[in-house]
Amino acid sequence: MSKGLAIMTSGGDSAGMNPAIKCCVEYARKQGYKPYLVYDGLRGLIDDHIFEADRDRCSGILHRGGTVLRSSRSKRFFELQYRQQAYDNLQRRGIGQMIVIGGDGSFSALNQFYTDFGVPFAGIPATIDNDIPGTDYCLGVDTALNMIRQSVDSIRDTATSFSRAFVIEVMGRHCGYLAMVSALSSGAEICLIPELPYDLDSIGARLSEENKNGRTYVLAIVAEGTRMSEHLTRWLTDSLNMDARLTVLGHVQRGGSPTVHDRIMAYKFAVAAVDALQEGKTNAIMTYKDGSFGTIPIDQVAGSRYKIDQDLLKLCAPLAG
Ligand code: F6P
């Protein structure tokens, strides 16, 4: 009899989730599993939105952004009675293992579920924030960076045409990774992220000098976690005497067809997740660290803080002062 394996996405969606779902299903089936799909994340696990992963549910999804399984953040899952309900739903179908594609909050939720009922799970890191401890890469980051790059390139066109300063706020929650990489790859003049101290006086002196020497526009990329976007926009007007505008990129960064990199990473994480379950790992998170794939136990993820790439941080430091 084949083993039931449920695949779900949870928390903020990101590009790359769909190729990961598809590969999990196909690879798991080859390994003798009977794959199921949980729709609507933790909410769907409680409310029994669980279906066999037949061909129709997984075909034509590879190139689509977001998650065809939909997602949610469920407060009810914190309560044992609802986790019991979720467990009963799995039991009825003979599902004994799970793969969750999402962020560290989702992994912790599934770990609580494992502690309660002994349902092993494997976690695939997927969030545009790139803030999951233990892995250098989370699915969706490359696609989000490309969406941002495209937007910044467009803003540069109007900034140069109108000799303006633009502050562009990007997502990332408390993590500055998206802002840091976007600032470096777009050639921005200013970058403010939570991981770097900034010095507006020093930025002001640098840019005043450059303006005297012919600079006509300024691009500033600001991580939402700094909460500095509006202040910086006003400061550019008041201190540098520039016509300044603020663009908050928002959820456009979460959408879009996954890049080639995200599709391939999704495949590799998916295979690693099925393999981890087959090897008997009970609560492992897939990682990509220093160029290699591996796994770490959930405790190491939940108990530590992500560390931003220090080499990139050094390159970015001059943009904050
Ligand atoms: O965690 C992903 C993320 O897009 C963050 O970058 C952002 O702060 C947050 O989710 C937005 O959450 P919501 O979609 O609930 O507005």
Tab-separated table of C-alpha atoms and ligand atoms in Angstrom:
chain	number	residue	atom	x	y	z
A	1	MET	CA	0.000	0.000	0.000
A	2	SER	CA	1.360	3.430	-0.892
A	3	LYS	CA	2.147	5.907	1.851
A	4	GLY	CA	0.094	9.098	2.009
A	5	LEU	CA	2.117	12.311	1.760
A	6	ALA	CA	0.447	15.732	1.956
A	7	ILE	CA	1.980	18.813	0.340
A	8	MET	CA	0.958	22.312	1.369
A	9	THR	CA	2.003	25.957	1.058
A	10	SER	CA	1.693	28.259	4.040
A	11	GLY	CA	2.313	31.908	4.958
A	12	GLY	CA	3.274	34.593	2.417
A	13	ASP	CA	3.245	33.230	-1.122
A	14	SER	CA	6.341	33.403	-3.289
A	15	ALA	CA	7.269	32.524	-6.858
A	16	GLY	CA	8.733	29.034	-7.046
A	17	MET	CA	6.049	27.471	-4.876
A	18	ASN	CA	4.246	26.015	-7.911
A	19	PRO	CA	7.280	24.274	-9.442
A	20	ALA	CA	8.075	22.957	-5.947
A	21	ILE	CA	4.534	21.542	-5.593
A	22	LYS	CA	4.724	19.916	-9.022
A	23	CYS	CA	8.112	18.333	-8.382
A	24	CYS	CA	7.167	17.147	-4.877
A	25	VAL	CA	4.117	15.390	-6.312
A	26	GLU	CA	5.897	13.797	-9.258
A	27	TYR	CA	9.014	12.743	-7.386
A	28	ALA	CA	7.073	11.473	-4.362
A	29	ARG	CA	4.870	9.369	-6.608
A	30	LYS	CA	7.952	7.797	-8.201
A	31	GLN	CA	9.191	6.945	-4.716
A	32	GLY	CA	6.006	5.013	-3.940
A	33	TYR	CA	4.051	7.709	-2.103
A	34	LYS	CA	0.418	8.585	-2.673
A	35	PRO	CA	0.614	12.412	-2.851
A	36	TYR	CA	-2.173	14.679	-1.586
A	37	LEU	CA	-2.561	18.443	-1.835
A	38	VAL	CA	-3.734	20.646	1.035
A	39	TYR	CA	-5.423	23.833	-0.222
A	40	ASP	CA	-5.530	27.120	1.739
A	41	GLY	CA	-2.558	26.370	4.007
A	42	LEU	CA	-3.117	25.655	7.697
A	43	ARG	CA	-6.726	26.779	7.400
A	44	GLY	CA	-7.334	24.098	4.762
A	45	LEU	CA	-5.605	21.489	6.881
A	46	ILE	CA	-8.130	22.182	9.645
A	47	ASP	CA	-11.135	22.519	7.336
A	48	ASP	CA	-10.303	19.435	5.278
A	49	HIS	CA	-9.452	21.055	1.948
A	50	ILE	CA	-7.376	18.013	1.045
A	51	PHE	CA	-7.420	16.275	-2.338
A	52	GLU	CA	-5.508	13.558	-4.110
A	53	ALA	CA	-2.831	15.092	-6.320
A	54	ASP	CA	-4.157	13.896	-9.659
A	55	ARG	CA	-2.657	15.032	-12.955
A	56	ASP	CA	-5.133	17.899	-13.550
A	57	ARG	CA	-4.281	19.611	-10.279
A	58	CYS	CA	-0.576	19.803	-11.082
A	59	SER	CA	-0.422	20.355	-14.839
A	60	GLY	CA	0.227	23.777	-16.350
A	61	ILE	CA	1.300	25.296	-13.045
A	62	LEU	CA	5.081	25.422	-13.377
A	63	HIS	CA	5.264	28.905	-14.885
A	64	ARG	CA	2.673	30.512	-12.623
A	65	GLY	CA	3.543	32.859	-9.763
A	66	GLY	CA	2.035	32.594	-6.272
A	67	THR	CA	0.696	29.211	-5.207
A	68	VAL	CA	-2.094	27.259	-6.897
A	69	LEU	CA	-2.723	25.650	-3.495
A	70	ARG	CA	-3.428	29.107	-2.079
A	71	SER	CA	-2.146	30.059	1.352
A	72	SER	CA	-3.191	31.458	4.714
A	73	ARG	CA	-2.001	32.386	8.179
A	74	SER	CA	-4.207	30.565	10.688
A	75	LYS	CA	-4.626	31.608	14.324
A	76	ARG	CA	-6.827	28.566	14.945
A	77	PHE	CA	-3.853	26.256	14.389
A	78	PHE	CA	-2.428	27.534	17.708
A	79	GLU	CA	-5.285	25.718	19.467
A	80	LEU	CA	-4.978	21.988	20.110
A	81	GLN	CA	-8.614	21.233	19.258
A	82	TYR	CA	-8.086	22.494	15.685
A	83	ARG	CA	-4.789	20.676	15.324
A	84	GLN	CA	-6.639	17.522	16.402
A	85	GLN	CA	-9.200	18.196	13.673
A	86	ALA	CA	-6.361	18.573	11.151
A	87	TYR	CA	-4.798	15.317	12.330
A	88	ASP	CA	-8.109	13.465	11.976
A	89	ASN	CA	-8.353	14.709	8.376
A	90	LEU	CA	-4.945	13.225	7.600
A	91	GLN	CA	-5.634	9.981	9.462
A	92	ARG	CA	-8.824	9.312	7.497
A	93	ARG	CA	-6.789	9.341	4.283
A	94	GLY	CA	-3.776	7.425	5.516
A	95	ILE	CA	-1.516	10.475	5.291
A	96	GLY	CA	1.449	10.004	7.593
A	97	GLN	CA	3.956	12.599	6.346
A	98	MET	CA	3.900	16.194	5.142
A	99	ILE	CA	5.912	18.672	3.108
A	100	VAL	CA	5.349	22.336	3.908
A	101	ILE	CA	6.553	25.052	1.552
A	102	GLY	CA	6.757	28.379	3.376
A	103	GLY	CA	8.574	30.355	6.051
A	104	ASP	CA	9.838	29.688	9.560
A	105	GLY	CA	6.462	30.498	11.166
A	106	SER	CA	4.884	27.708	9.120
A	107	PHE	CA	7.709	25.329	10.003
A	108	SER	CA	7.203	26.026	13.713
A	109	ALA	CA	3.470	25.363	13.350
A	110	LEU	CA	4.167	22.011	11.706
A	111	ASN	CA	6.723	21.206	14.382
A	112	GLN	CA	4.068	21.718	17.041
A	113	PHE	CA	1.858	19.361	15.014
A	114	TYR	CA	4.702	16.818	14.963
A	115	THR	CA	5.109	17.145	18.741
A	116	ASP	CA	1.367	16.613	19.254
A	117	PHE	CA	0.713	13.753	16.836
A	118	GLY	CA	4.068	12.499	15.515
A	119	VAL	CA	3.437	13.449	11.877
A	120	PRO	CA	6.923	13.930	10.360
A	121	PHE	CA	7.360	16.850	7.989
A	122	ALA	CA	9.984	18.365	5.716
A	123	GLY	CA	10.137	22.143	5.194
A	124	ILE	CA	11.042	23.899	1.949
A	125	PRO	CA	12.125	27.521	2.563
A	126	ALA	CA	10.013	29.895	0.495
A	127	THR	CA	9.730	33.612	1.204
A	128	ILE	CA	10.824	36.687	-0.699
A	129	ASP	CA	12.307	38.031	2.565
A	130	ASN	CA	15.234	35.540	2.466
A	131	ASP	CA	15.282	35.575	6.245
A	132	ILE	CA	15.141	31.896	7.225
A	133	PRO	CA	18.121	31.000	9.447
A	134	GLY	CA	20.420	28.267	8.135
A	135	THR	CA	19.814	28.717	4.408
A	136	ASP	CA	21.351	31.224	2.009
A	137	TYR	CA	18.367	30.983	-0.312
A	138	CYS	CA	14.577	30.852	-0.073
A	139	LEU	CA	12.293	30.244	-3.064
A	140	GLY	CA	10.938	33.416	-4.615
A	141	VAL	CA	13.876	35.694	-3.867
A	142	ASP	CA	15.337	35.715	-7.381
A	143	THR	CA	11.941	36.406	-8.949
A	144	ALA	CA	11.264	39.226	-6.465
A	145	LEU	CA	14.698	40.734	-7.139
A	146	ASN	CA	13.995	40.707	-10.860
A	147	MET	CA	10.598	42.342	-10.345
A	148	ILE	CA	12.304	45.054	-8.279
A	149	ARG	CA	15.094	45.491	-10.838
A	150	GLN	CA	12.560	45.993	-13.595
A	151	SER	CA	10.675	48.580	-11.515
A	152	VAL	CA	13.839	50.440	-10.508
A	153	ASP	CA	14.983	50.545	-14.141
A	154	SER	CA	11.641	52.142	-15.057
A	155	ILE	CA	11.854	54.630	-12.214
A	156	ARG	CA	15.364	55.563	-13.287
A	157	ASP	CA	13.954	56.557	-16.708
A	158	THR	CA	11.571	59.070	-15.179
A	159	ALA	CA	14.068	60.174	-12.504
A	160	THR	CA	16.663	61.076	-15.128
A	161	SER	CA	14.074	62.729	-17.370
A	162	PHE	CA	12.780	64.967	-14.591
A	163	SER	CA	15.968	65.393	-12.503
A	164	ARG	CA	14.313	63.979	-9.422
A	165	ALA	CA	15.220	61.958	-6.366
A	166	PHE	CA	13.263	58.744	-5.883
A	167	VAL	CA	12.914	56.706	-2.739
A	168	ILE	CA	11.857	53.156	-3.571
A	169	GLU	CA	10.598	51.097	-0.640
A	170	VAL	CA	10.940	47.347	-0.972
A	171	MET	CA	9.558	44.482	1.126
A	172	GLY	CA	11.492	42.107	3.365
A	173	ARG	CA	9.749	42.524	6.714
A	174	HIS	CA	12.687	42.943	9.197
A	175	CYS	CA	15.299	41.773	6.706
A	176	GLY	CA	17.203	44.076	4.337
A	177	TYR	CA	18.305	41.433	1.827
A	178	LEU	CA	15.985	42.477	-1.026
A	179	ALA	CA	16.897	46.146	-0.567
A	180	MET	CA	20.627	45.451	-0.296
A	181	VAL	CA	20.858	43.309	-3.432
A	182	SER	CA	18.523	45.623	-5.365
A	183	ALA	CA	20.550	48.703	-4.448
A	184	LEU	CA	23.794	47.061	-5.529
A	185	SER	CA	22.415	45.633	-8.751
A	186	SER	CA	20.610	48.862	-9.699
A	187	GLY	CA	23.476	51.215	-8.879
A	188	ALA	CA	21.435	53.167	-6.314
A	189	GLU	CA	23.063	56.094	-4.527
A	190	ILE	CA	21.458	55.369	-1.148
A	191	CYS	CA	20.459	52.142	0.588
A	192	LEU	CA	18.910	51.935	4.046
A	193	ILE	CA	18.429	48.520	5.634
A	194	PRO	CA	17.909	47.397	9.243
A	195	GLU	CA	21.290	45.596	9.277
A	196	LEU	CA	23.361	48.747	8.581
A	197	PRO	CA	23.733	51.935	10.599
A	198	TYR	CA	23.098	54.972	8.425
A	199	ASP	CA	24.352	58.539	8.587
A	200	LEU	CA	22.207	61.135	6.820
A	201	ASP	CA	24.783	63.913	7.336
A	202	SER	CA	27.413	61.887	5.575
A	203	ILE	CA	25.002	60.878	2.769
A	204	GLY	CA	24.075	64.564	2.440
A	205	ALA	CA	27.710	65.687	2.141
A	206	ARG	CA	28.478	62.973	-0.443
A	207	LEU	CA	25.468	63.743	-2.623
A	208	SER	CA	25.808	67.549	-2.388
A	209	GLU	CA	29.328	67.172	-3.739
A	210	GLU	CA	28.098	64.880	-6.527
A	211	ASN	CA	25.235	67.264	-7.356
A	212	LYS	CA	27.761	70.099	-7.644
A	213	ASN	CA	29.696	67.937	-10.081
A	214	GLY	CA	26.693	67.380	-12.294
A	215	ARG	CA	24.539	64.655	-10.731
A	216	THR	CA	20.925	65.378	-11.620
A	217	TYR	CA	18.992	62.505	-10.046
A	218	VAL	CA	19.182	60.178	-7.066
A	219	LEU	CA	17.857	56.677	-6.466
A	220	ALA	CA	17.438	55.497	-2.881
A	221	ILE	CA	16.359	51.952	-2.048
A	222	VAL	CA	14.915	51.525	1.425
A	223	ALA	CA	13.916	48.317	3.215
A	224	GLU	CA	10.410	48.492	4.683
A	225	GLY	CA	11.862	47.273	8.003
A	226	THR	CA	13.687	50.599	8.530
A	227	ARG	CA	10.423	52.594	8.424
A	228	MET	CA	12.512	55.391	6.947
A	229	SER	CA	10.955	55.851	3.489
A	230	GLU	CA	8.805	58.897	4.193
A	231	HIS	CA	11.411	60.574	6.367
A	232	LEU	CA	14.099	60.073	3.730
A	233	THR	CA	11.861	61.470	0.992
A	234	ARG	CA	11.221	64.632	3.029
A	235	TRP	CA	14.905	64.861	3.913
A	236	LEU	CA	15.930	64.705	0.230
A	237	THR	CA	13.661	67.685	-0.437
A	238	ASP	CA	14.588	69.685	2.661
A	239	SER	CA	18.314	68.956	2.904
A	240	LEU	CA	19.350	68.374	-0.692
A	241	ASN	CA	16.794	70.681	-2.226
A	242	MET	CA	15.720	68.016	-4.700
A	243	ASP	CA	12.267	67.306	-6.050
A	244	ALA	CA	11.692	63.924	-4.367
A	245	ARG	CA	9.082	61.189	-4.787
A	246	LEU	CA	8.343	57.993	-2.895
A	247	THR	CA	7.359	54.727	-4.603
A	248	VAL	CA	6.288	51.865	-2.358
A	249	LEU	CA	6.582	48.790	-4.573
A	250	GLY	CA	4.332	46.627	-2.375
A	251	HIS	CA	2.885	43.273	-3.344
A	252	VAL	CA	3.966	43.488	-6.975
A	253	GLN	CA	7.229	42.067	-5.604
A	254	ARG	CA	5.501	38.848	-4.538
A	255	GLY	CA	4.022	38.027	-7.935
A	256	GLY	CA	5.230	37.101	-11.388
A	257	SER	CA	6.291	33.973	-13.195
A	258	PRO	CA	9.164	32.240	-11.361
A	259	THR	CA	12.589	32.839	-12.890
A	260	VAL	CA	14.650	29.941	-14.218
A	261	HIS	CA	16.688	30.052	-11.010
A	262	ASP	CA	13.595	29.747	-8.818
A	263	ARG	CA	12.242	26.864	-10.907
A	264	ILE	CA	15.475	24.897	-10.677
A	265	MET	CA	15.919	25.635	-6.966
A	266	ALA	CA	12.314	24.526	-6.421
A	267	TYR	CA	13.054	21.181	-8.062
A	268	LYS	CA	16.173	20.631	-6.001
A	269	PHE	CA	14.495	21.552	-2.709
A	270	ALA	CA	11.523	19.309	-3.585
A	271	VAL	CA	13.690	16.259	-4.253
A	272	ALA	CA	15.663	16.942	-1.062
A	273	ALA	CA	12.429	17.159	0.959
A	274	VAL	CA	11.064	13.821	-0.274
A	275	ASP	CA	14.481	12.218	0.250
A	276	ALA	CA	14.679	13.612	3.804
A	277	LEU	CA	11.339	11.994	4.677
A	278	GLN	CA	12.412	8.717	3.112
A	279	GLU	CA	15.604	8.779	5.149
A	280	GLY	CA	13.460	8.960	8.292
A	281	LYS	CA	14.053	12.639	9.109
A	282	THR	CA	11.102	13.851	11.124
A	283	ASN	CA	11.325	17.647	11.156
A	284	ALA	CA	14.056	18.774	8.799
A	285	ILE	CA	14.265	22.062	6.920
A	286	MET	CA	15.913	22.055	3.491
A	287	THR	CA	18.876	24.396	3.175
A	288	TYR	CA	21.154	25.767	0.494
A	289	LYS	CA	24.366	26.899	2.167
A	290	ASP	CA	27.701	27.844	0.603
A	291	GLY	CA	26.677	26.222	-2.658
A	292	SER	CA	25.430	22.890	-1.261
A	293	PHE	CA	22.039	21.473	-0.401
A	294	GLY	CA	21.481	20.006	3.035
A	295	THR	CA	19.030	19.880	5.925
A	296	ILE	CA	18.909	21.258	9.448
A	297	PRO	CA	16.539	20.333	12.262
A	298	ILE	CA	13.716	22.791	12.908
A	299	ASP	CA	15.092	23.576	16.398
A	300	GLN	CA	18.127	25.182	14.805
A	301	VAL	CA	15.894	27.335	12.620
A	302	ALA	CA	13.487	28.334	15.370
A	303	GLY	CA	16.281	29.013	17.855
A	304	SER	CA	18.445	31.312	15.727
A	305	ARG	CA	18.384	34.528	13.753
A	306	TYR	CA	19.098	34.757	10.031
A	307	LYS	CA	22.440	36.293	9.161
A	308	ILE	CA	22.601	38.511	6.107
A	309	ASP	CA	25.428	37.956	3.586
A	310	GLN	CA	28.395	39.799	5.119
A	311	ASP	CA	30.299	40.306	1.834
A	312	LEU	CA	27.299	41.997	0.255
A	313	LEU	CA	26.783	44.008	3.433
A	314	LYS	CA	30.336	45.395	3.132
A	315	LEU	CA	29.690	46.371	-0.482
A	316	CYS	CA	26.478	48.082	0.556
A	317	ALA	CA	27.872	49.996	3.548
A	318	PRO	CA	29.049	53.047	1.511
A	319	LEU	CA	25.447	53.570	0.344
A	320	ALA	CA	24.324	54.179	3.928
A	321	GLY	CA	26.858	56.892	4.720
B	1	F6P	O1	6.884	37.767	4.298
B	1	F6P	C1	6.607	38.181	3.002
B	1	F6P	C2	6.038	39.565	2.989
B	1	F6P	O2	5.754	39.897	1.644
B	1	F6P	C3	6.893	40.638	3.650
B	1	F6P	O3	7.944	41.071	2.826
B	1	F6P	C4	5.873	41.693	3.928
B	1	F6P	O4	6.253	42.520	5.011
B	1	F6P	C5	4.658	40.884	4.288
B	1	F6P	O5	4.825	39.596	3.710
B	1	F6P	C6	3.365	41.443	3.807
B	1	F6P	O6	2.349	40.673	4.349
B	1	F6P	P1	0.845	40.703	3.828
B	1	F6P	O7	0.840	39.987	2.506
B	1	F6P	O8	0.104	39.993	4.877
B	1	F6P	O9	0.489	42.139	3.658
